[in-house]
Tab-separated table of C-alpha atoms (C1' of nucleotides) in Angstrom:
chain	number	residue	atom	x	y	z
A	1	UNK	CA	77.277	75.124	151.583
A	2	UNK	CA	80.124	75.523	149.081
A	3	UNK	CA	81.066	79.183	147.999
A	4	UNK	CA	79.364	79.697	145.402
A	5	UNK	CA	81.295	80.521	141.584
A	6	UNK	CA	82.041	83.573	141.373
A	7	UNK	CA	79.793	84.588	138.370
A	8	UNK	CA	80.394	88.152	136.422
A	9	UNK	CA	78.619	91.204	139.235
A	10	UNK	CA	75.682	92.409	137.036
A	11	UNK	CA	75.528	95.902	136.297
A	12	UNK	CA	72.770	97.352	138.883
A	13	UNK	CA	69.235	95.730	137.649
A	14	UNK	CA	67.421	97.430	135.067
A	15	UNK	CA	63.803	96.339	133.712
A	16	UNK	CA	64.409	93.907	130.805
A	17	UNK	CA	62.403	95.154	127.737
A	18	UNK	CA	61.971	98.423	126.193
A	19	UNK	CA	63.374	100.854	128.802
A	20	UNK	CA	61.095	103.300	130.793
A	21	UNK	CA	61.911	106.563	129.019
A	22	UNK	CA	64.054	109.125	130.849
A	23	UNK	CA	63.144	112.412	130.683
A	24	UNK	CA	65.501	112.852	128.499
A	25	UNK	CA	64.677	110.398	126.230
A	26	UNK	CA	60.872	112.009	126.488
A	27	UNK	CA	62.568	115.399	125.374
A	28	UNK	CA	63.713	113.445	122.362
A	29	UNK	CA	60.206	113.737	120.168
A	30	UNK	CA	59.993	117.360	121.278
A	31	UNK	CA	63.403	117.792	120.060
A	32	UNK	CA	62.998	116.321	116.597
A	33	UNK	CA	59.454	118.687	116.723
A	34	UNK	CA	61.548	121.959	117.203
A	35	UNK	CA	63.862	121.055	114.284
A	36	UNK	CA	60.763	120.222	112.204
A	37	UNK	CA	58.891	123.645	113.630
A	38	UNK	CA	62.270	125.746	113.272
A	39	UNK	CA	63.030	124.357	109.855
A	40	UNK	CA	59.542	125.188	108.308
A	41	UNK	CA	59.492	128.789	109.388
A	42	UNK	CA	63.018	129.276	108.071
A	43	UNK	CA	62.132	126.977	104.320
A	44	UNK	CA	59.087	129.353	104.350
A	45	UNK	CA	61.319	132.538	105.248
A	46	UNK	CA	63.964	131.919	103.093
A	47	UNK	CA	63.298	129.046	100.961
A	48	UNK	CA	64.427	125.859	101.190
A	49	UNK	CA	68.011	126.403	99.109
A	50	UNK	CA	68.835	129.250	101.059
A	51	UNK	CA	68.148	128.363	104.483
A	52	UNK	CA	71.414	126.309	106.121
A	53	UNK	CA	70.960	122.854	108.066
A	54	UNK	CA	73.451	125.616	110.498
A	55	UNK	CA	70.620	127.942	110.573
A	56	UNK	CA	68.076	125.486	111.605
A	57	UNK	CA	70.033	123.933	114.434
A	58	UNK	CA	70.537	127.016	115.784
A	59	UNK	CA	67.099	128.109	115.678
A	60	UNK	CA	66.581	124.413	117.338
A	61	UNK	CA	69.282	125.513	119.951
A	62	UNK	CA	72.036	122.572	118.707
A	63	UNK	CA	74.931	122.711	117.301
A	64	UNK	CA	75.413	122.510	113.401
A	65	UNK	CA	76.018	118.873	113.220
A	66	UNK	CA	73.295	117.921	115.538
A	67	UNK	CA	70.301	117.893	113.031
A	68	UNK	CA	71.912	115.217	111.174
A	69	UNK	CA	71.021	112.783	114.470
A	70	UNK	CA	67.526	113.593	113.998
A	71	UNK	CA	67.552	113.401	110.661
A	72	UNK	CA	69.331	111.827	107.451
A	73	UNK	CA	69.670	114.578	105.320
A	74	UNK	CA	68.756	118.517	104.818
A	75	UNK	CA	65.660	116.768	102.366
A	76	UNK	CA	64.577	114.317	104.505
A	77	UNK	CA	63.517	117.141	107.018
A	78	UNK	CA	62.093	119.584	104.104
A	79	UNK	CA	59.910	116.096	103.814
A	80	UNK	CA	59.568	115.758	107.352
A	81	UNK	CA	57.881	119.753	107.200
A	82	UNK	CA	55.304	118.776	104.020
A	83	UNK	CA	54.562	115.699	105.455
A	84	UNK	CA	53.310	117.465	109.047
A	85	UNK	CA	51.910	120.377	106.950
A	86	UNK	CA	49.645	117.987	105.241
A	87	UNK	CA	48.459	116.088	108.184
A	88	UNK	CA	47.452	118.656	110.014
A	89	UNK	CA	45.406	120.086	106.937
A	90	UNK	CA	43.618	117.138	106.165
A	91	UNK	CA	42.489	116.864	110.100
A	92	UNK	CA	41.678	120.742	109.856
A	93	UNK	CA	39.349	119.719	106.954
A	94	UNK	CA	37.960	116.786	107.794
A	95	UNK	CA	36.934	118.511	111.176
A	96	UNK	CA	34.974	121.505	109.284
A	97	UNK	CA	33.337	118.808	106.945
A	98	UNK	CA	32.261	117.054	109.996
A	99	UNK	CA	30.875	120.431	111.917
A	100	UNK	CA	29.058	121.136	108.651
A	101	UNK	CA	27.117	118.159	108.576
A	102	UNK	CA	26.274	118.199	112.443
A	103	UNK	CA	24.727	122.364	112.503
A	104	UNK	CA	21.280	121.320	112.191
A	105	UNK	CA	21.113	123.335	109.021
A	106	UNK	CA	18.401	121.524	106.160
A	107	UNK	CA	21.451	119.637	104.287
A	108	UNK	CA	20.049	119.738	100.692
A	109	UNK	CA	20.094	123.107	99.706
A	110	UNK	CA	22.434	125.126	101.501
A	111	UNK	CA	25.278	122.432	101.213
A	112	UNK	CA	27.344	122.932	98.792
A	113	UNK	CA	27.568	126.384	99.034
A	114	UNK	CA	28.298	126.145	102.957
A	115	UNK	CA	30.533	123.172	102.413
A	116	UNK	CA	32.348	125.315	99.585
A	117	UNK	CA	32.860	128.369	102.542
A	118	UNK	CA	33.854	126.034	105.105
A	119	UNK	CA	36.853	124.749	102.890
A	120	UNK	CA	38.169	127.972	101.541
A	121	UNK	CA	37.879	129.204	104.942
A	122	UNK	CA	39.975	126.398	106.221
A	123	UNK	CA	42.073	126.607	103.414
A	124	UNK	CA	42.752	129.991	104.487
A	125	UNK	CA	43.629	129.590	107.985
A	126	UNK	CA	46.062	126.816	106.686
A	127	UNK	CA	48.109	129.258	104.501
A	128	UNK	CA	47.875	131.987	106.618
A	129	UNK	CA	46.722	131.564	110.231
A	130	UNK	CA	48.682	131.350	112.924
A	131	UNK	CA	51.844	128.916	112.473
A	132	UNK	CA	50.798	128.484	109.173
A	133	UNK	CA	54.348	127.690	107.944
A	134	UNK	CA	54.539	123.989	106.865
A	135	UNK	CA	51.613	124.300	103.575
A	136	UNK	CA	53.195	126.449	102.427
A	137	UNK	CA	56.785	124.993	102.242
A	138	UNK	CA	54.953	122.169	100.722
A	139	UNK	CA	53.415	124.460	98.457
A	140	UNK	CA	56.636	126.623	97.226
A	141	UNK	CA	59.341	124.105	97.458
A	142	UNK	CA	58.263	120.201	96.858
A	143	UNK	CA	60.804	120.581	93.687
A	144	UNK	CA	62.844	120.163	95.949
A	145	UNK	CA	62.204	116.572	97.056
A	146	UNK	CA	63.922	113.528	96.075
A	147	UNK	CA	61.427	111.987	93.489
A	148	UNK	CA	60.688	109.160	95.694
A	149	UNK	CA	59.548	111.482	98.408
A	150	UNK	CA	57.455	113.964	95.979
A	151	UNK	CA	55.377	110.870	94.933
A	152	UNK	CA	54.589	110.545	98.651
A	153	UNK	CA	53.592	114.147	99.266
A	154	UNK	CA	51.389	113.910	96.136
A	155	UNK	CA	49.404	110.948	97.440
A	156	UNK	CA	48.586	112.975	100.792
A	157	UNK	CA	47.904	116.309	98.572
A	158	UNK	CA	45.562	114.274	96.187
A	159	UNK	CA	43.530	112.931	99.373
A	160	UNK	CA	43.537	116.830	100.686
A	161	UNK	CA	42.266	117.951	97.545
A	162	UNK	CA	39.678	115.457	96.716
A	163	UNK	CA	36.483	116.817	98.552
A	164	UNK	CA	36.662	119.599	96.936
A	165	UNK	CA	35.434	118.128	93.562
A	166	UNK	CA	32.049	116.869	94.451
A	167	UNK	CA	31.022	120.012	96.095
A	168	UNK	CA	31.715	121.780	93.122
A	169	UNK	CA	30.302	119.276	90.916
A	170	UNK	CA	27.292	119.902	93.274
A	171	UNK	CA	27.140	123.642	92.719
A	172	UNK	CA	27.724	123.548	88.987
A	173	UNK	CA	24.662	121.596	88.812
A	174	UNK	CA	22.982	123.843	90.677
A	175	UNK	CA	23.953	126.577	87.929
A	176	UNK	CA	26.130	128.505	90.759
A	177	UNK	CA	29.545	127.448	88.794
A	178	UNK	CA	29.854	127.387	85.211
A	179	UNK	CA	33.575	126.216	84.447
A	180	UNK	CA	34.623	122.466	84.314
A	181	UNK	CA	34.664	121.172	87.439
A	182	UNK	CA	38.553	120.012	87.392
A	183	UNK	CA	40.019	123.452	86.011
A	184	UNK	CA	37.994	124.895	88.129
A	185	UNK	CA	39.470	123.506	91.345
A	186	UNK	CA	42.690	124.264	90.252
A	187	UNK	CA	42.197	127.717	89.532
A	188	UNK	CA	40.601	128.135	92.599
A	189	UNK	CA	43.045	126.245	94.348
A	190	UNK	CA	45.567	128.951	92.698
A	191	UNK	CA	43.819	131.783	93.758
A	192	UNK	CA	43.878	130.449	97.168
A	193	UNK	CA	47.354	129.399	97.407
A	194	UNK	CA	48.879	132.761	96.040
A	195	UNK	CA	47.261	134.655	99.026
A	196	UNK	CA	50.187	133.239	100.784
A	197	UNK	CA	52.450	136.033	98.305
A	198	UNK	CA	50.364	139.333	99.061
A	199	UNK	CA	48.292	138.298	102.350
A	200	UNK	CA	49.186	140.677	104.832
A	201	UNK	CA	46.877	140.871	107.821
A	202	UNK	CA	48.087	144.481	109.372
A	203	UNK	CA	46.549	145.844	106.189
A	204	UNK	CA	43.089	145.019	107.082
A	205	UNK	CA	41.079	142.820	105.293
A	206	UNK	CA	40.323	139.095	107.740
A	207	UNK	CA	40.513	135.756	106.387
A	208	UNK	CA	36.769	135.966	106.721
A	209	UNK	CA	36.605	139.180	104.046
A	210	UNK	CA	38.894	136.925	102.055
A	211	UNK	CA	36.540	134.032	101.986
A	212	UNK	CA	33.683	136.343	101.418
A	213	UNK	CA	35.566	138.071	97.872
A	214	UNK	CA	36.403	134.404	97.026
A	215	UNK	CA	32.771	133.145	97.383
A	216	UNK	CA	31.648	136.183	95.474
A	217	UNK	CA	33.957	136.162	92.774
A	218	UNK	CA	33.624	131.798	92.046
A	219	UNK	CA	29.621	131.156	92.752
A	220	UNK	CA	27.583	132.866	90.627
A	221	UNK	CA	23.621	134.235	91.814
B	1	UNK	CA	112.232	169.948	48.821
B	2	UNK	CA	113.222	169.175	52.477
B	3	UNK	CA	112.740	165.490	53.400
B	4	UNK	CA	109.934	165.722	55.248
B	5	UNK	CA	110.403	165.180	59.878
B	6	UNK	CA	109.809	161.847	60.448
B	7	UNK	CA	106.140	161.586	62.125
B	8	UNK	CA	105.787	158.899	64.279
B	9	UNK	CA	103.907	156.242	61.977
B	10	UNK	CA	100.015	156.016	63.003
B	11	UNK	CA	98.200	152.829	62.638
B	12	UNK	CA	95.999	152.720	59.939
B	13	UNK	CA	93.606	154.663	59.608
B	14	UNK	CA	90.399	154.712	62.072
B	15	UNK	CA	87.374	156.423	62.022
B	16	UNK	CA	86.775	158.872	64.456
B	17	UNK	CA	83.900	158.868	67.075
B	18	UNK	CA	82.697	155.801	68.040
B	19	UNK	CA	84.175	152.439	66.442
B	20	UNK	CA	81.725	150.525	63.931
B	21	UNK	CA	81.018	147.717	65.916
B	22	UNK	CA	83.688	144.741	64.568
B	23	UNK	CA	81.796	141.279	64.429
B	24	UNK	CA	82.914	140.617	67.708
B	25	UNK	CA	81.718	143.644	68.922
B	26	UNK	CA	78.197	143.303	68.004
B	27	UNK	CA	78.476	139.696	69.248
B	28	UNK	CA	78.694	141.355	72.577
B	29	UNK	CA	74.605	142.734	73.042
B	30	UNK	CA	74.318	138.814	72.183
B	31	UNK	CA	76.584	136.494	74.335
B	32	UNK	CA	74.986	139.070	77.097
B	33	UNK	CA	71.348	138.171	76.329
B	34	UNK	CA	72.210	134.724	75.664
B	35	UNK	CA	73.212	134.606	79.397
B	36	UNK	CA	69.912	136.142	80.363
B	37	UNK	CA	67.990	133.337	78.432
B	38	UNK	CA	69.965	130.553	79.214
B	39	UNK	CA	69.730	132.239	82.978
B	40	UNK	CA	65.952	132.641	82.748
B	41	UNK	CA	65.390	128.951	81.323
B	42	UNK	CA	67.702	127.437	84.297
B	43	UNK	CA	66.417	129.355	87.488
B	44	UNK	CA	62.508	128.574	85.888
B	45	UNK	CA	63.618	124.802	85.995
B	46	UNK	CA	65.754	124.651	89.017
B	47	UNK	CA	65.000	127.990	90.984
B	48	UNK	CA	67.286	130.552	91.764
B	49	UNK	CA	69.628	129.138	94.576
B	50	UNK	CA	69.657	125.930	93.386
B	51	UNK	CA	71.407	126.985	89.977
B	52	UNK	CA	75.099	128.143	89.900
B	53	UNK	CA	76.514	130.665	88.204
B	54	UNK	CA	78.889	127.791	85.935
B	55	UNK	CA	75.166	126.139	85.439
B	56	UNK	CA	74.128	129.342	83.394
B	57	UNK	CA	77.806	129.665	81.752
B	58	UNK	CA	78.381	125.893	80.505
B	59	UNK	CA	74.670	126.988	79.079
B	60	UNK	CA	75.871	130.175	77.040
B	61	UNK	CA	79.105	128.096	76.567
B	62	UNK	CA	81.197	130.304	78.301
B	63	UNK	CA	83.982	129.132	81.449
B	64	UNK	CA	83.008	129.503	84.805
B	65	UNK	CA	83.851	133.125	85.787
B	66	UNK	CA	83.143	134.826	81.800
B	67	UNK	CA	79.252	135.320	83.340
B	68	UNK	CA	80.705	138.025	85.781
B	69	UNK	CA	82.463	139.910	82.852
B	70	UNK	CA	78.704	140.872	81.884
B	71	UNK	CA	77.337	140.829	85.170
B	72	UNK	CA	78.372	142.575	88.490
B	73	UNK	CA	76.770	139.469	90.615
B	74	UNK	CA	74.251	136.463	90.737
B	75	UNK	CA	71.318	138.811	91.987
B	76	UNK	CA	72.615	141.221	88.716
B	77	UNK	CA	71.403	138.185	86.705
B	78	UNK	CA	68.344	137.521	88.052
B	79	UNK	CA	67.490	141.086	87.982
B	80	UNK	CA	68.152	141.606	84.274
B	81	UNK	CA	65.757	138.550	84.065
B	82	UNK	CA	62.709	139.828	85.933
B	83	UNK	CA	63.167	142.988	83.614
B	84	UNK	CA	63.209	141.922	80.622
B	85	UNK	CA	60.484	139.596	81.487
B	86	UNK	CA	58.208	142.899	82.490
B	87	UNK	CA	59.385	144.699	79.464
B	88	UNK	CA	57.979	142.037	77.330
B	89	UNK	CA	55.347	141.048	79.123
B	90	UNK	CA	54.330	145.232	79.165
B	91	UNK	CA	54.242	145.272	75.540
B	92	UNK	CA	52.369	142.380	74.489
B	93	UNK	CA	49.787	143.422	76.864
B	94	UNK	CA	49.898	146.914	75.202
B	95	UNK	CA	49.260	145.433	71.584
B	96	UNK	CA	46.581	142.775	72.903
B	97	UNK	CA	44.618	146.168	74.243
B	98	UNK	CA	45.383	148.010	71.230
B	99	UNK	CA	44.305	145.172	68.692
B	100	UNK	CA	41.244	145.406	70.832
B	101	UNK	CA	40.180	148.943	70.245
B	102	UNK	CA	40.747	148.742	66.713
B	103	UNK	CA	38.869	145.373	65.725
B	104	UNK	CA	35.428	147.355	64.981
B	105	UNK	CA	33.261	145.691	67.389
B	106	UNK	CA	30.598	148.061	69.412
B	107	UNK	CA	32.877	149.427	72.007
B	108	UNK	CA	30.308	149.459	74.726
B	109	UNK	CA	28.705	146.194	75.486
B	110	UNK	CA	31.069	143.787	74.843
B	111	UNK	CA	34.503	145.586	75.850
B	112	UNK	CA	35.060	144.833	79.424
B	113	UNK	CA	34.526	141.306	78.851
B	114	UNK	CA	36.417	140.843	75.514
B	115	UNK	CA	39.328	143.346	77.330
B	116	UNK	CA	39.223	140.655	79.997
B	117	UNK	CA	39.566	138.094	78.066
B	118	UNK	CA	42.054	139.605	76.107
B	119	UNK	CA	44.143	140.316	79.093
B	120	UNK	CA	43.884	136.790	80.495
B	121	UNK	CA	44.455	135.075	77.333
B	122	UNK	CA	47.536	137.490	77.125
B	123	UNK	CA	48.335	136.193	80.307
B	124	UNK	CA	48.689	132.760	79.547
B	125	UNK	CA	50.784	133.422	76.459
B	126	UNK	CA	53.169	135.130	78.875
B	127	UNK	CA	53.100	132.306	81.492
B	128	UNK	CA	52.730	129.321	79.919
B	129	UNK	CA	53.834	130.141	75.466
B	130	UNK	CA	56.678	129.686	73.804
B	131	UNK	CA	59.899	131.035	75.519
B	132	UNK	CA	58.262	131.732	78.655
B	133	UNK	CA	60.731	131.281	81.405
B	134	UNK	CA	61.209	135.051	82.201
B	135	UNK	CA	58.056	136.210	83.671
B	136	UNK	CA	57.606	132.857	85.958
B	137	UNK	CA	60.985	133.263	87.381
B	138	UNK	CA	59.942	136.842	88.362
B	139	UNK	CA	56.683	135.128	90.231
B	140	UNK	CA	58.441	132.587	92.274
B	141	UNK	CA	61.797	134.297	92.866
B	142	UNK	CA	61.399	137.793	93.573
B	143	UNK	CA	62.473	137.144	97.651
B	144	UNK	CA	66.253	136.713	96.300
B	145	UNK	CA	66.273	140.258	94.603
B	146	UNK	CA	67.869	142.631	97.058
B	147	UNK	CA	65.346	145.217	98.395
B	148	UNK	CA	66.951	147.730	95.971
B	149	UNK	CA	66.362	145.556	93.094
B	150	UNK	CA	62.693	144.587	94.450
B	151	UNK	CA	61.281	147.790	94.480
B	152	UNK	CA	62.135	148.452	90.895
B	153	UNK	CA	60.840	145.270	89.773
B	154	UNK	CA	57.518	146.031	92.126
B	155	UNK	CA	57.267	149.070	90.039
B	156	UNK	CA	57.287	147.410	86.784
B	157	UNK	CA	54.609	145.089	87.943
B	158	UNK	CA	52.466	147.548	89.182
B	159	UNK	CA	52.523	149.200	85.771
B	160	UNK	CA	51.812	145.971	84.315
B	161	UNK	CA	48.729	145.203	86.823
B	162	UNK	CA	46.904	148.688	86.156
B	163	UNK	CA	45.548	148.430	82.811
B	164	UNK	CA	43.158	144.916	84.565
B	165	UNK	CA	41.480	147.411	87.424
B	166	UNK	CA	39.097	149.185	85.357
B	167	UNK	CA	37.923	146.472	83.751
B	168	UNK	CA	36.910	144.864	86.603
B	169	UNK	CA	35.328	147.764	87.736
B	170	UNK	CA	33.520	148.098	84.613
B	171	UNK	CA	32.247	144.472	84.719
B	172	UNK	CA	31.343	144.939	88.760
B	173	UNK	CA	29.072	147.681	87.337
B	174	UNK	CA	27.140	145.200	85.055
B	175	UNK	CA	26.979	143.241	87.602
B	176	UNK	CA	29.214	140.426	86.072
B	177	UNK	CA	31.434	140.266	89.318
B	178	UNK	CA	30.393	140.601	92.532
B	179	UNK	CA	33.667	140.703	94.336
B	180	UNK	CA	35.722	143.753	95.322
B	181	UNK	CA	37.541	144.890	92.720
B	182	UNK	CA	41.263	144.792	94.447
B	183	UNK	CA	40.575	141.940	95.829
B	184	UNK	CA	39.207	140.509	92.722
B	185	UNK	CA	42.018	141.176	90.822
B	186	UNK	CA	44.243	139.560	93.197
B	187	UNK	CA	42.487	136.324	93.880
B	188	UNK	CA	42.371	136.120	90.079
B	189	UNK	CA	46.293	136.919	89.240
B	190	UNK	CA	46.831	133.819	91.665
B	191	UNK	CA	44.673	131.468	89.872
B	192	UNK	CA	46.651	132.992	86.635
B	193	UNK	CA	49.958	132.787	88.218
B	194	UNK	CA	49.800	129.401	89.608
B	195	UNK	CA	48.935	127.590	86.215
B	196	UNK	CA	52.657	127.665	85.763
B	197	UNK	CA	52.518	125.148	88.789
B	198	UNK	CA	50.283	122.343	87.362
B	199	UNK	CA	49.785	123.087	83.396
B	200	UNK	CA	50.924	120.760	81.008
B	201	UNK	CA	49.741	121.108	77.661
B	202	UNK	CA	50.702	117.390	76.489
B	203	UNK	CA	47.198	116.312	78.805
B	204	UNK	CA	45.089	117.646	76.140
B	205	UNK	CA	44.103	121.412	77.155
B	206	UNK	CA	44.679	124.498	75.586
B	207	UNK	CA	45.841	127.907	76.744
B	208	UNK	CA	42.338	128.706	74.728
B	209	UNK	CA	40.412	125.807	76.893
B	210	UNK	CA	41.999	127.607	80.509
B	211	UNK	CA	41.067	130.948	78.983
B	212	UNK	CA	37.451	129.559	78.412
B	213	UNK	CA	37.412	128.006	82.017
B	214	UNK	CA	38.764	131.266	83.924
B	215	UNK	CA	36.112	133.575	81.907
B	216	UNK	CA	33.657	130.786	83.598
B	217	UNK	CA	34.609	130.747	86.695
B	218	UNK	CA	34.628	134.995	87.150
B	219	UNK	CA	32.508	136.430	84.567
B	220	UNK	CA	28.981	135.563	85.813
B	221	UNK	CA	26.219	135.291	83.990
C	1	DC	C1'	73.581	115.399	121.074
C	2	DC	C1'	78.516	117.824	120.861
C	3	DT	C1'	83.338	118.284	118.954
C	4	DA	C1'	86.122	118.522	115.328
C	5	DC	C1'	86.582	117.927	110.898
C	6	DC	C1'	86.421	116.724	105.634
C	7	DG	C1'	85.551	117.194	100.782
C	8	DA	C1'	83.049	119.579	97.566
C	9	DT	C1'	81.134	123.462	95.746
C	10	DC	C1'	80.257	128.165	94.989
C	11	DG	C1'	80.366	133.255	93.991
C	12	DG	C1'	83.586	136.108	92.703
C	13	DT	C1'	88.343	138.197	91.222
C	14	DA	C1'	93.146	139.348	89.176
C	15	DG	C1'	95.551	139.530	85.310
C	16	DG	C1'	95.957	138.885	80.813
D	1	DC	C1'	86.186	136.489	77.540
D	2	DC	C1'	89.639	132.689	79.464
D	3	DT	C1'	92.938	130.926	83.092
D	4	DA	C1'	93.851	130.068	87.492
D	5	DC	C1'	92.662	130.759	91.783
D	6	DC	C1'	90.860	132.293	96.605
D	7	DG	C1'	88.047	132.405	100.730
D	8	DA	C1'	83.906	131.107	102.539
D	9	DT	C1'	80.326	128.121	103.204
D	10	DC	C1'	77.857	123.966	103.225
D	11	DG	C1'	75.997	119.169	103.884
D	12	DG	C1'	77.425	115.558	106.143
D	13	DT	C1'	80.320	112.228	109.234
D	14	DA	C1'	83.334	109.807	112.925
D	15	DG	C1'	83.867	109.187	117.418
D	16	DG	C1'	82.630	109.950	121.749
DNA sequence: CCTACCGATCGGTAGG
DNA sequence: CCTACCGATCGGTAGG
């Protein structure tokens, strides 16, 4: 048998295709999470102007040019924050929607006012339960966005908000609600979103005595 | 007659006391509220960290460093805007309540609502009317005061807030709000305060039409 | 993801 | 109030 060519020694052999991850590859979507996590407490802290990509990599545990690997600029993770913040919401709200229709309870007249509760009450626990930090950086700082991105967030905030209108459509027929339906949800909407300003939970009141003044002071008897 | 010692020759003349204020001079109250404006308009549109102190300069039409010859620092800005946002805000409240009293209606049926709507409509004016940068940049920026500067400002609000409590409490008596009357009055400054987010009056609505619509939504019937 | 760094910008000041 | 400037900080990048 003739020796055979000498062909180039392969590196040791590795699966062909996408490469089993390594654990530290694995860390690498945690890693990007922690930057997103550390940079919406610190945008809702601070703001978004004042808070330092150096601040956030810290928080992250990396060094100040390390966020830029996750991502491509300072805005792109502000985005990155709104764009979680939302998800999560609309999966909060979809899933109290969904328990609403499946308690048993005789659907046609209770509804809308339950259905009303159930989303200020998840509104609520958005804004201010626990790690309730990324609505609200979407709520306070989307001027902040490249144009192109704030179009995006106000596609997923228009799908968030839209339930809301036939419910109250539903109670104004009722006689419960009075006001236009459309100025109606965004007052509401305001009165909700500025408990994030004065809400402060060591002073007493729940988020359940907060839905209760809200449903007392927007549905009429 | 002995020629007279030579005094040293004054320059002419001035009055004693304090100066008449020269042209210049009385230019000076001026430039510095011109800062304060052109400050208030800029942080409203950009917020507070994302404007520089040359922004609110080339804006007065001063150079770059002329801003701190009025001002001790950024925050000193800001400050001066929050206050004389309160200040006016304070007094066109005062004269909406006053032109109230005095209008000739029966006081006692109709006052808590008309002072309600008085105050909200007042309200709007202040958020949304002509020339109303001052009092939203107090809303949305108050974090970047220092905590000296916040408490005096917090004052000033809470002076402003006061005059709203008792006539909530009067319509809660009539049975016109159900709610708590603190937490009333908070729910409904957000709903207020966050028109300054999505208002625009070129789609067609009033600041009479949102008065209308937030007399709907918390005044029942 | 770290190291080492750049270019730009910013609040603020001295001296007139 | 302008001129001229400083020191610090910041977002971002090259190269490994």
């Amino acid at each position: 048998m003739p020796a055979r060519r000498a062909v180039p020694v392969a590196a040791p052999r590795r699966p062909r295709g996408r490469p089993r991850k390594t654990l530290a590859e694995r860390d690498e979507g945690n890693r990007r999470q922690e930057l997103v996590r550390a940079a919406a407490r610190l945008f809702h802290r601070q703001g978004f102007a004042a808070t330092t990509t150096r601040d956030i990599a810290a928080k992250a545990g990396m060094q100040s040019g390390s966020p830029f690997y996750h991502f491509k600029s300072k805005s792109d993770l502000l985005h990155a924050v709104m764009e979680e913040g939302l998800r999560a919401a609309g999966q909060r709200q979809a899933e109290a929607l969904l328990t609403l229709q499946s308690d048993g309870t005789s659907a046609a007249a209770v509804a809308p006012e339950a259905a009303l509760r159930a989303l200020i009450r998840t509104q609520f626990d958005i804004l201010l339960g626990p790690g309730s930090d990324f609505v609200p950086v979407m709520l306070y700082e989307w001027r902040s966005l490249t144009s192109r991105q704030r179009a995006g967030v106000a596609k997923l905030a228009r799908e968030y908000e839209a339930p809301w209108v036939p419910v109250l459509q539903a109670l104004r027929e009722t006689g419960r609600l009075r006001a236009d339906v459309h100025l109606a949800r965004l007052l509401i909407f305001g009165a909700l979103n500025w408990t994030v300003q004065w809400f402060d939970p060591k002073k007493g009141a729940t988020l359940d005595d907060l839905t209760d003044a809200a449903m007392e002071l927007f549905v009429h008897r």
